[in-house]
């Protein structure tokens, strides 16, 4: 039977970064990914990096393309009642800012690094199953192969097979569903300005973002389950302009899609010799673009704990993994929920709730203390990169 130290399911940001960090610590891993390499490298997701994620990529030799392609901003704009307000994160955090670098570019950098270093990343692996995760030698099994592992890490996203392999009675699941979602476009149109705009509008939330100097990314709040076909391009551009209170540069659409909104946490993030990381364990709503950053924070903790285990035989880091990660997960969940509720129009809310929401946003726009809270969380809570 083939063996590896760490079997990783899923080659998204969590799985690839974990494999990269383990390789740097001299630990073997094999990544099994259901999709093709071109699929994972083309999958359009969010595109904001916290300062800790930027440091992580730079420190571990993945900063070259990011340095050339990333866009760096001092802060963001928030639009309320048709007025735009600039919030300067750099001033408020002593030098931190916003880094726009698309998630699929990060995935490309990670895949190139792993495969370039001879890493074992296998694509188009259908039918992967987890066996004996409670025993001393868990296995990854698929039609035609078996891999014995010391540990397995489920980095296979919300719909993956890893979390589903844990007996339901061993997990507590926390969920929030939303009655609204984001309808997004990606267009060949130069962003009309540098900084992102988050808009609270009576017709619903809108967000202006970007992927590069040639690509605009923008979203409007829509109903959950909305069919993008109900929104012809012109109607979507008009609605964006109306809610954002600007005139965006328009261009041909490369993509029009609905991003579902969900908040989810599975506790604990470990069962026997299986660890969960990234979206397999938690989802935050998309406002603030925390998903990939949170996945990186998990695998930094796990890679350090595994390095300690293999170096000293000390399991303390592994035993603390779930608790350590969940402390951050809930803080980031809180922030993403807060930003979501601050800016979206909830159809279930009455006038009283809407007044409260308006007052809260006014307060944020007037208060240095509130803006610091926003700045600290948006640019990223501290990430301990010691030993990485
Ligand atoms: N077997 C193998 N691979 C699988 C399986 C399976 N049964 N199920 C899912 N996968 C793969 C998916 O094809 C995907 O490439 O696991 C990967 C999971 O990647 P992500 O969904 O990107 O999750 P994660 O790495 O945790 O990244 C977290 O990135 O994609 C965003 O919204 C996500 O922002 C979040 C962040
Ligand atoms: C994006 O560019 O996709 C994006 C930007 C900011 C967010 C969420 C998504 O808060």
Coordinates of C-alpha atoms and ligand atoms in Angstrom, one line a residue:
X1 CA 0.0 0.0 0.0
X2 CA 1.2 3.5 -0.8
X3 CA 1.9 5.8 2.2
X4 CA 2.2 9.5 2.9
X5 CA 2.5 11.4 6.1
X6 CA -0.4 13.8 5.4
X7 CA -3.3 13.0 3.0
X8 CA -5.0 16.2 1.9
X9 CA -8.4 16.2 0.2
X10 CA -9.0 19.2 -2.0
X11 CA -6.7 21.6 -3.9
X12 CA -8.3 24.9 -3.1
X13 CA -6.4 27.6 -1.2
X14 CA -6.5 25.6 2.0
X15 CA -5.2 22.3 0.6
X16 CA -2.5 23.7 -1.6
X17 CA -1.2 26.2 1.1
X18 CA -1.1 23.4 3.6
X19 CA 0.9 21.1 1.3
X20 CA 3.2 24.0 0.5
X21 CA 3.8 24.8 4.3
X22 CA 4.3 21.1 5.1
X23 CA 6.9 20.7 2.3
X24 CA 8.8 23.7 3.8
X25 CA 8.8 21.8 7.1
X26 CA 10.1 18.6 5.5
X27 CA 6.7 16.8 5.8
X28 CA 5.3 14.7 2.9
X29 CA 1.8 15.2 1.7
X30 CA -0.4 14.1 -1.2
X31 CA -3.2 16.2 -2.4
X32 CA -6.2 14.6 -4.1
X33 CA -8.4 17.0 -6.0
X34 CA -11.7 16.0 -7.8
X35 CA -11.4 18.7 -10.5
X36 CA -8.8 19.4 -13.2
X37 CA -5.9 21.8 -12.7
X38 CA -7.4 24.2 -15.3
X39 CA -10.7 24.2 -13.4
X40 CA -9.3 25.2 -10.0
X41 CA -7.1 27.8 -11.7
X42 CA -10.0 29.4 -13.5
X43 CA -12.6 29.4 -10.7
X44 CA -13.5 33.0 -10.0
X45 CA -13.9 33.8 -6.3
X46 CA -13.2 36.8 -4.1
X47 CA -10.0 38.7 -4.3
X48 CA -8.9 40.5 -1.1
X49 CA -5.9 39.6 0.9
X50 CA -5.4 40.5 4.6
X51 CA -2.0 41.8 5.5
X52 CA -1.2 38.5 7.2
X53 CA -2.0 36.6 4.0
X54 CA 0.2 38.9 2.1
X55 CA 3.0 38.3 4.6
X56 CA 2.4 34.5 4.4
X57 CA 2.7 34.5 0.6
X58 CA 5.8 36.7 0.6
X59 CA 7.6 34.8 3.4
X60 CA 7.0 31.4 1.8
X61 CA 8.3 32.4 -1.6
X62 CA 5.0 33.1 -3.3
X63 CA 5.2 36.8 -3.6
X64 CA 6.6 37.4 -7.1
X65 CA 3.5 37.5 -9.2
X66 CA 1.5 39.2 -6.4
X67 CA 4.1 42.0 -6.3
X68 CA 3.6 42.6 -10.0
X69 CA -0.2 42.1 -10.3
X70 CA -1.8 43.1 -6.9
X71 CA -3.5 46.4 -6.5
X72 CA -2.9 48.2 -3.2
X73 CA -5.4 50.6 -1.7
X74 CA -5.3 52.7 1.5
X75 CA -8.9 52.0 2.4
X76 CA -12.4 51.7 1.2
X77 CA -15.4 53.9 0.5
X78 CA -18.8 53.4 2.0
X79 CA -21.8 55.0 0.3
X80 CA -24.8 55.9 2.5
X81 CA -27.8 58.0 1.5
X82 CA -26.1 58.7 -1.9
X83 CA -23.0 60.2 -0.1
X84 CA -19.6 58.5 -0.4
X85 CA -17.3 58.4 2.6
X86 CA -13.6 57.4 2.5
X87 CA -12.3 55.3 5.3
X88 CA -8.5 55.4 5.5
X89 CA -7.3 52.1 6.9
X90 CA -3.6 52.9 6.4
X91 CA -3.9 55.9 8.8
X92 CA -6.0 54.0 11.3
X93 CA -3.9 50.8 11.5
X94 CA -0.4 52.4 11.3
X95 CA 0.3 51.5 7.7
X96 CA -1.9 48.6 6.7
X97 CA -4.1 48.7 3.6
X98 CA -6.2 46.6 1.2
X99 CA -4.5 44.2 -1.3
X100 CA -6.6 43.2 -4.3
X101 CA -5.3 39.9 -5.8
X102 CA -7.7 37.4 -7.2
X103 CA -8.1 34.1 -5.4
X104 CA -7.5 32.2 -8.6
X105 CA -4.2 33.9 -9.1
X106 CA -3.2 32.8 -5.6
X107 CA -4.3 29.2 -6.5
X108 CA -2.2 29.4 -9.7
X109 CA 0.9 30.5 -7.7
X110 CA 0.3 27.7 -5.2
X111 CA -0.2 25.0 -7.8
X112 CA 2.9 26.2 -9.8
X113 CA 5.0 26.1 -6.6
X114 CA 3.8 22.7 -5.5
X115 CA 4.1 21.0 -8.9
X116 CA 7.4 22.8 -9.6
X117 CA 8.9 21.4 -6.3
X118 CA 7.8 17.9 -7.3
X119 CA 4.8 17.9 -4.9
X120 CA 2.3 15.1 -5.2
X121 CA -0.9 16.9 -6.3
X122 CA -3.3 14.6 -8.2
X123 CA -6.2 16.1 -10.2
X124 CA -9.4 14.6 -11.5
X125 CA -9.6 12.1 -8.6
X126 CA -13.3 11.1 -8.5
X127 CA -14.8 9.0 -5.7
X128 CA -12.3 9.7 -2.9
X129 CA -13.4 8.2 0.4
X130 CA -12.0 8.4 3.9
X131 CA -11.5 5.2 5.9
X132 CA -10.5 4.4 9.5
X133 CA -10.2 8.1 10.5
X134 CA -10.5 7.0 14.2
X135 CA -7.7 4.4 14.0
X136 CA -3.9 4.9 14.0
X137 CA -3.6 4.6 10.2
X138 CA -6.4 6.4 8.3
X139 CA -6.7 5.8 4.6
X140 CA -7.8 7.7 1.5
X141 CA -9.4 5.2 -0.9
X142 CA -10.6 5.8 -4.5
X143 CA -11.5 3.5 -7.4
X144 CA -8.1 2.0 -8.3
X145 CA -6.0 3.2 -5.3
X146 CA -5.4 3.4 -1.6
X147 CA -3.2 5.8 0.4
X148 CA -2.3 5.1 4.0
X149 CA -1.7 8.3 6.0
X150 CA -0.6 9.4 9.4
X151 CA -3.3 12.1 9.3
X152 CA -5.9 13.3 6.8
X153 CA -6.8 16.9 6.3
X154 CA -10.2 17.8 4.8
X155 CA -9.7 20.9 2.6
X156 CA -12.5 20.0 0.3
X157 CA -14.9 22.9 0.8
X158 CA -18.4 23.0 2.1
X159 CA -19.7 20.2 -0.2
X160 CA -16.7 17.9 0.3
X161 CA -16.5 14.3 1.5
X162 CA -14.4 14.9 4.6
X163 CA -16.8 16.5 7.0
X164 CA -19.5 14.1 5.8
X165 CA -17.2 11.2 6.9
X166 CA -17.5 12.3 10.6
X167 CA -20.4 10.7 12.5
X168 CA -23.0 13.5 12.8
X169 CA -23.2 13.0 16.6
X170 CA -19.6 14.1 16.9
X171 CA -20.2 17.5 15.3
X172 CA -22.1 20.5 16.3
X173 CA -23.2 22.6 13.2
X174 CA -24.1 26.3 13.4
X175 CA -25.9 27.7 10.4
X176 CA -27.4 31.0 9.3
X177 CA -29.2 31.2 5.9
X178 CA -30.0 34.5 4.2
X179 CA -33.1 35.4 2.1
X180 CA -30.8 37.5 -0.1
X181 CA -27.7 36.8 -2.2
X182 CA -25.2 38.7 -4.5
X183 CA -25.6 38.9 -8.3
X184 CA -22.1 39.6 -9.6
X185 CA -20.6 40.6 -12.8
X186 CA -17.0 40.4 -14.1
X187 CA -16.5 42.7 -17.0
X188 CA -13.7 43.8 -19.4
X189 CA -13.9 47.4 -18.2
X190 CA -11.2 49.4 -16.4
X191 CA -12.2 50.0 -12.8
X192 CA -13.6 53.6 -12.7
X193 CA -11.6 54.4 -9.5
X194 CA -9.0 52.7 -7.3
X195 CA -10.9 52.0 -4.1
X196 CA -13.8 49.6 -3.5
X197 CA -17.2 51.0 -2.7
X198 CA -19.7 49.4 -0.4
X199 CA -23.2 50.9 -0.7
X200 CA -26.2 50.8 1.6
X201 CA -29.2 51.7 -0.6
X202 CA -32.9 51.4 -0.1
X203 CA -33.0 49.0 -3.1
X204 CA -30.4 46.9 -1.5
X205 CA -26.6 46.5 -1.1
X206 CA -24.1 47.1 -3.9
X207 CA -20.4 46.6 -4.1
X208 CA -17.9 48.0 -6.7
X209 CA -14.7 45.9 -6.8
X210 CA -12.1 44.9 -9.4
X211 CA -9.7 42.2 -10.4
X212 CA -7.0 44.1 -12.3
X213 CA -6.5 47.5 -14.1
X214 CA -8.6 46.0 -16.9
X215 CA -11.3 44.1 -15.1
X216 CA -14.3 45.4 -13.0
X217 CA -16.0 43.1 -10.5
X218 CA -19.3 44.4 -9.0
X219 CA -22.3 43.0 -7.1
X220 CA -25.9 43.9 -6.3
X221 CA -28.0 42.3 -3.6
X222 CA -30.7 40.1 -5.1
X223 CA -33.1 37.5 -3.8
X224 CA -31.6 34.1 -2.8
X225 CA -31.9 31.7 -5.7
X226 CA -32.2 34.5 -8.3
X227 CA -31.8 33.5 -11.9
X228 CA -29.0 35.7 -13.4
X229 CA -30.9 35.5 -16.7
X230 CA -33.5 37.8 -15.1
X231 CA -30.8 40.5 -15.1
X232 CA -29.8 41.5 -18.7
X233 CA -26.4 43.3 -18.7
X234 CA -27.7 46.8 -19.2
X235 CA -30.2 46.4 -16.3
X236 CA -27.4 45.2 -14.0
X237 CA -25.1 48.1 -14.9
X238 CA -28.0 50.6 -14.4
X239 CA -28.8 49.1 -11.0
X240 CA -25.1 49.2 -10.0
X241 CA -24.9 52.9 -11.0
X242 CA -28.1 53.7 -9.2
X243 CA -27.2 52.0 -5.9
X244 CA -23.5 53.1 -5.9
X245 CA -24.3 56.6 -7.0
X246 CA -21.6 56.7 -9.7
X247 CA -21.2 55.9 -13.4
X248 CA -19.1 52.7 -13.7
X249 CA -17.1 52.1 -16.9
X250 CA -19.0 49.5 -18.8
X251 CA -17.6 46.7 -21.0
X252 CA -18.4 43.2 -22.2
X253 CA -19.3 40.7 -19.4
X254 CA -17.0 37.8 -18.8
X255 CA -19.2 36.3 -16.1
X256 CA -22.6 36.9 -14.5
X257 CA -23.4 34.7 -11.5
X258 CA -25.2 34.5 -8.1
X259 CA -23.0 34.1 -5.0
X260 CA -25.1 32.4 -2.3
X261 CA -24.8 33.8 1.2
X262 CA -24.3 31.5 4.1
X263 CA -22.8 31.5 7.6
X264 CA -21.7 28.1 8.9
X265 CA -19.4 26.7 11.5
X266 CA -18.7 23.0 12.3
X267 CA -17.3 22.2 15.8
X268 CA -14.8 20.7 16.6
X269 CA -12.5 21.0 13.5
X270 CA -11.0 17.6 14.3
X271 CA -12.3 14.0 14.6
X272 CA -9.7 11.3 15.4
X273 CA -6.9 11.6 12.8
X274 CA -9.0 13.8 10.5
X275 CA -8.6 17.6 10.6
X276 CA -10.9 20.0 8.8
X277 CA -9.6 23.3 7.3
X278 CA -11.1 26.2 5.3
X279 CA -14.6 26.0 3.9
X280 CA -14.9 22.3 4.9
X281 CA -15.2 23.6 8.5
X282 CA -16.7 27.1 8.1
X283 CA -18.2 29.6 5.7
X284 CA -18.6 33.3 6.4
X285 CA -20.9 35.6 4.3
X286 CA -18.9 37.2 1.5
X287 CA -19.0 40.9 2.7
X288 CA -15.4 41.6 3.6
X289 CA -14.0 38.7 1.5
X290 CA -12.6 36.7 4.4
X291 CA -13.0 33.1 3.1
X292 CA -9.5 32.5 1.7
X293 CA -7.8 34.5 4.5
X294 CA -9.5 32.3 7.1
X295 CA -8.5 29.2 5.3
X296 CA -4.9 30.3 5.4
X297 CA -5.1 31.1 9.1
X298 CA -6.3 27.5 9.7
X299 CA -3.5 25.8 7.8
X300 CA -0.8 28.0 9.3
X301 CA -1.9 26.7 12.7
X302 CA -2.1 23.1 11.5
X303 CA 1.2 23.1 9.7
X304 CA 3.0 24.4 12.8
X305 CA 1.3 21.8 15.0
X306 CA 2.2 19.0 12.6
X307 CA 5.8 20.2 12.4
X308 CA 6.0 20.1 16.2
X309 CA 4.5 16.6 16.2
X310 CA 7.0 15.3 13.7
X311 CA 10.0 17.1 15.3
X312 CA 9.3 16.4 19.0
X313 CA 6.5 13.8 19.1
X314 CA 4.5 16.5 20.9
X315 CA 0.8 16.4 20.2
X316 CA -0.1 19.5 22.2
X317 CA -0.4 21.7 19.0
X318 CA -2.6 19.1 17.3
X319 CA -4.8 18.8 20.4
X320 CA -5.2 22.6 20.5
X321 CA -5.9 23.0 16.7
X322 CA -9.6 23.1 16.8
X323 CA -9.9 25.5 19.7
X324 CA -7.2 27.8 18.4
X325 CA -8.8 28.0 15.0
X326 CA -12.4 28.4 16.2
X327 CA -11.4 31.4 18.3
X328 CA -10.5 33.2 15.1
X329 CA -13.3 31.7 13.0
X330 CA -15.9 33.1 15.4
X331 CA -14.3 36.6 15.4
X332 CA -14.2 36.6 11.6
X333 CA -17.8 35.3 11.5
X334 CA -18.8 38.1 13.8
X335 CA -17.2 40.7 11.6
X336 CA -18.5 39.3 8.3
X337 CA -22.0 39.1 9.8
X338 CA -21.7 42.6 11.2
X339 CA -20.7 44.1 7.8
X340 CA -23.4 42.1 6.0
X341 CA -26.1 43.2 8.4
X342 CA -24.9 46.8 8.4
X343 CA -25.2 47.2 4.6
X344 CA -27.9 44.8 3.3
X345 CA -31.6 45.5 3.1
X346 CA -33.3 42.7 4.9
X347 CA -36.8 42.2 3.5
X348 CA -38.0 40.9 6.9
X349 CA -37.0 44.1 8.7
X350 CA -39.5 46.7 9.6
X351 CA -39.0 50.5 9.8
X352 CA -37.6 50.3 13.3
X353 CA -34.9 47.9 12.3
X354 CA -34.1 50.0 9.2
X355 CA -33.8 53.1 11.4
X356 CA -31.4 51.2 13.7
X357 CA -29.3 50.1 10.8
X358 CA -29.1 53.6 9.4
X359 CA -28.1 54.9 12.8
X360 CA -25.4 52.3 13.2
X361 CA -23.9 53.2 9.8
X362 CA -24.1 56.9 10.6
X363 CA -22.2 56.1 13.8
X364 CA -19.5 54.2 12.0
X365 CA -19.1 57.0 9.5
X366 CA -18.7 59.6 12.4
X367 CA -16.7 57.6 15.0
X368 CA -13.0 57.1 14.9
X369 CA -13.3 54.2 17.3
X370 CA -15.9 52.4 15.1
X371 CA -13.7 53.0 12.0
X372 CA -10.7 51.5 13.8
X373 CA -12.7 48.4 14.6
X374 CA -13.6 48.2 10.9
X375 CA -10.1 48.8 9.8
X376 CA -8.5 46.3 12.2
X377 CA -10.9 43.5 11.1
X378 CA -10.9 44.4 7.4
X379 CA -7.2 44.5 7.1
X380 CA -7.0 41.3 9.2
X381 CA -6.6 40.2 12.8
X382 CA -3.1 39.4 13.8
X383 CA -1.8 36.2 12.3
X384 CA 1.1 34.4 14.0
X385 CA 3.6 33.4 11.4
X386 CA 6.3 32.3 13.8
X387 CA 8.1 29.3 12.4
X388 CA 6.4 29.4 9.0
Ligands
LIG1 N1 -12.6 15.0 -3.5 C1 -11.6 15.7 -3.8 N2 -11.6 17.1 -3.9 C2 -12.8 17.7 -3.6 C3 -13.9 16.9 -3.2 C4 -13.8 15.5 -3.1 N3 -14.9 14.8 -2.8 N4 -14.9 17.8 -2.9 C5 -14.5 19.1 -3.2 N5 -13.2 19.0 -3.6 C6 -12.3 20.1 -4.0 C7 -13.0 21.1 -4.8 O1 -13.0 20.8 -6.2 C8 -12.1 22.4 -4.6 O2 -11.0 22.5 -5.5 O3 -11.9 20.8 -2.8 C9 -11.5 22.1 -3.2 C10 -12.1 23.0 -2.1 O4 -11.6 24.3 -2.4 P1 -12.4 25.6 -1.9 O5 -13.9 25.4 -2.1 O6 -11.8 26.8 -2.6 O7 -12.2 25.7 -0.3 P2 -10.9 26.2 0.6 O8 -9.6 25.7 0.0 O9 -11.3 25.8 2.0 O10 -10.9 27.7 0.3 C11 -11.5 28.6 1.2 O11 -11.6 29.8 -0.9 O12 -12.9 29.0 -2.6 C12 -12.9 29.9 -1.6 O13 -15.1 30.3 -0.9 C13 -13.9 29.7 -0.6 O14 -13.2 31.7 0.1 C14 -13.2 30.4 0.5 C15 -11.8 29.9 0.4
LIG2 C1 -14.6 40.8 -4.7 O1 -13.9 41.5 -5.3 O2 -15.1 39.7 -5.1 C2 -15.0 41.2 -3.3 C3 -14.5 42.3 -2.8 C4 -14.8 42.7 -1.5 C5 -15.7 42.0 -0.8 C6 -16.2 40.8 -1.3 C7 -15.9 40.4 -2.6 O3 -16.1 42.4 0.4

